[in-house]
Amino acid sequence: MAELSKMDKLISLCKRRGFIFPSSEIYGGYSAIYDFGPLGVELSNNIKKAWWRMFVRERDDMVGLDSSILMSPKIWEASGHVQNFSDPLVDCKKCHQRFRADHLLESAGLKPGYDKDQPLDTKGLKCPECGGELTESRQFNLMFKTQVGSMEGSTSEAYLRPETAGGIFVNYKNVQQTMRKKLPFGIGQIGKAFRNEITVENYIFRVREFEQMEIEYFIKPDNWEKHFEELLNLMKKWCAYLGLKEANLVYHEIADEERAFYSKRTIDIEYNYPFGQKELYGLAYRTDYDLGRHQKFSGEDLTYLDPETNEKTLPHVIEPSFGLQRTILAVLSEAFEEVKGGRSTTTESNKEEEMVLRLPYDLAPVKIAIFPLSKKEPLLGIAEDIAKDLCPFWNVQYDETGSVGKRYRRQDEIGTPYCITVDFDTPNDGKVTVRDRDTMEQERVEVKELRNFFQKKLIY
Ligand code: ATP
């Protein structure tokens, strides 16, 4: 039997251990959309909390926002999404599957053109599934349409937001005035976005429902290079916090002809996923395009009045944009390690392949596991009391089944940094054994000191 790829093993681990489930699985799954299971939601919440801490809370030039998913459809006309948010689509005339024409060209080693008004030249390409002939390429808009209110018709037509940024731009004035912010300042937001992608691919890499973590950083245009550099450095710091190795990251400077016409500089941060190097995040200097368009379409004055100089300017914007699902996939790929022959040198090890998720401790879904060596008193009661004492501070998992070796392996697989064993000496000496996931070192710690001990170990 062929050996499973790293990606297959990771997907199977995510399913088996409750990180990620296919959406609507009992109905056969739905449209390559995924749900986070109990451990996935912990990991996802830890990432979002850390992002908010680094990009919003720790900075006095940033504030947060949570805007709605359904908004006035005019927003998407102003932003250009109604007209331009599309990808080139081709159909196979034989098997009727649909593909992204630009992706097919790229896989054939050809460079797609960037003019959205022109169909891509796909002559000579064949269907990658059945070898059939392909149609000419045409643009397919990626926004999901819906109806708002009980009346059907074009007046009630709305869109599920394709990015969170729109909600930030339309609240720019509210936020600037209520928070009395001076330029430069940023607004951060985390929330769902929806794109009716032509093809979905690579597990949770390209999906139709996902979450974004975005900043719009409002500036005066004169110093944009400096702000761009600062935000790029902050994004690099974030990647390091996630545990992503520099060697796996590529900072791809987007060439003039590939950039949106209003952007003066764009960098895609790409990550070396198990299936290839692909976009993880984006950073773009978007000039005053966004506020300019919203000012024009809404008729509202969106200029900023400098309180010192009394000068009016339309703020320019730099946008660091992050996808949550792509972050999770990068973090899991980086952290996933297989140990052939087993990690432990003791006889308890099954000497088979073992898996460890070397997640940064701050991101691990479970921080501490507690194992009583017996299911009877007094060990049981001591273990339960420890769990009660620690659970208000950290996510704790209690496990009383199987050998300690097996319980360690179960925790290593989900990336738990610390395991506590309550053994037969504990009732006498008041101590437990704490084992570290990475060093596998064990130390005896007094039960009454455990909270202090972890407070020092689990700070971020
Ligand atoms: P791609 O070229 O891969 O389609 P994009 O350039 O259209 O991505 P942006 O519009 O810049 O992506 O969106 C910002 C971020 O949102 C991306 O860097 C990525 O992390 C995330 N993202 C975009 N589309 C998807 C998707 N379909 N599934 C998951 N994450 C996504």
Coordinates of C-alpha atoms and ligand atoms in Angstrom, one line a residue, residues 81 85 87 100 102-103 142 162-163 193-197 199-201 203-214 235 266-269 273 278-284 286 319-327, ligand 1:
H81 CA -16.6 43.9 -6.1
F85 CA -14.5 40.4 -8.0
D87 CA -12.1 34.7 -11.5
R100 CA -10.0 28.3 -12.9
D102 CA -5.6 31.0 -14.6
H103 CA -4.8 28.0 -12.4
L142 CA -17.4 35.1 -6.5
P162 CA -16.6 38.7 0.5
E163 CA -14.1 40.3 2.9
A193 CA -16.1 36.2 4.8
F194 CA -17.8 34.2 2.0
R195 CA -16.5 33.5 -1.6
N196 CA -18.2 31.3 -4.1
E197 CA -14.8 29.9 -5.2
T199 CA -12.7 25.4 -7.3
V200 CA -12.0 24.6 -3.7
E201 CA -8.7 23.0 -3.0
Y203 CA -8.5 20.9 2.5
I204 CA -9.1 24.2 4.4
F205 CA -6.8 26.3 2.2
R206 CA -9.4 27.5 -0.2
V207 CA -12.9 27.3 1.1
R208 CA -16.2 29.1 0.5
E209 CA -16.8 30.2 4.1
F210 CA -13.8 31.4 6.1
E211 CA -12.7 33.9 8.6
Q212 CA -10.4 36.9 8.1
M213 CA -8.4 39.0 10.5
E214 CA -7.9 42.4 8.8
M235 CA 3.4 40.6 10.3
T266 CA 1.7 44.7 -2.5
I267 CA 3.4 41.8 -0.9
D268 CA 2.0 38.4 -0.6
I269 CA 3.3 36.4 2.3
Y273 CA 2.5 24.2 2.6
K278 CA 0.8 29.4 -1.6
E279 CA -0.5 32.7 -0.4
L280 CA -0.9 32.9 3.4
Y281 CA -1.4 36.6 3.9
G282 CA -1.4 39.9 2.0
L283 CA -0.1 43.4 2.7
A284 CA -1.2 46.2 0.3
R286 CA -4.2 50.8 -1.4
E319 CA -4.1 46.8 4.5
P320 CA -2.6 43.7 6.2
S321 CA -5.0 40.9 5.6
F322 CA -4.9 37.4 7.3
G323 CA -7.0 34.3 6.6
L324 CA -7.7 32.2 9.8
Q325 CA -8.1 28.9 8.0
R326 CA -4.8 29.3 6.1
T327 CA -3.2 30.3 9.4
Ligands
ATP1 P1 -6.1 33.8 -3.5 O1 -5.3 34.5 -4.5 O2 -5.4 32.6 -2.9 O3 -7.5 33.5 -4.0 P2 -6.7 36.4 -2.6 O4 -5.5 37.2 -3.0 O5 -8.0 36.5 -3.3 O6 -6.3 34.8 -2.3 P3 -7.4 38.2 -0.5 O7 -8.5 38.8 -1.2 O8 -6.1 39.1 -0.4 O9 -7.0 36.8 -1.0 O10 -7.9 37.8 1.0 C1 -7.1 38.0 2.1 C2 -6.7 36.7 2.8 O11 -7.9 36.0 3.1 C3 -5.8 35.8 2.0 O12 -4.5 36.2 2.2 C4 -6.1 34.5 2.7 O13 -5.4 34.3 3.9 C5 -7.6 34.6 3.0 N1 -8.5 33.9 2.0 C6 -8.9 34.4 0.8 N2 -9.7 33.6 0.1 C7 -9.8 32.5 0.9 C8 -10.5 31.2 0.7 N3 -11.2 31.0 -0.3 N4 -10.4 30.3 1.7 C9 -9.6 30.6 2.8 N5 -8.9 31.7 3.0 C10 -9.0 32.7 2.1

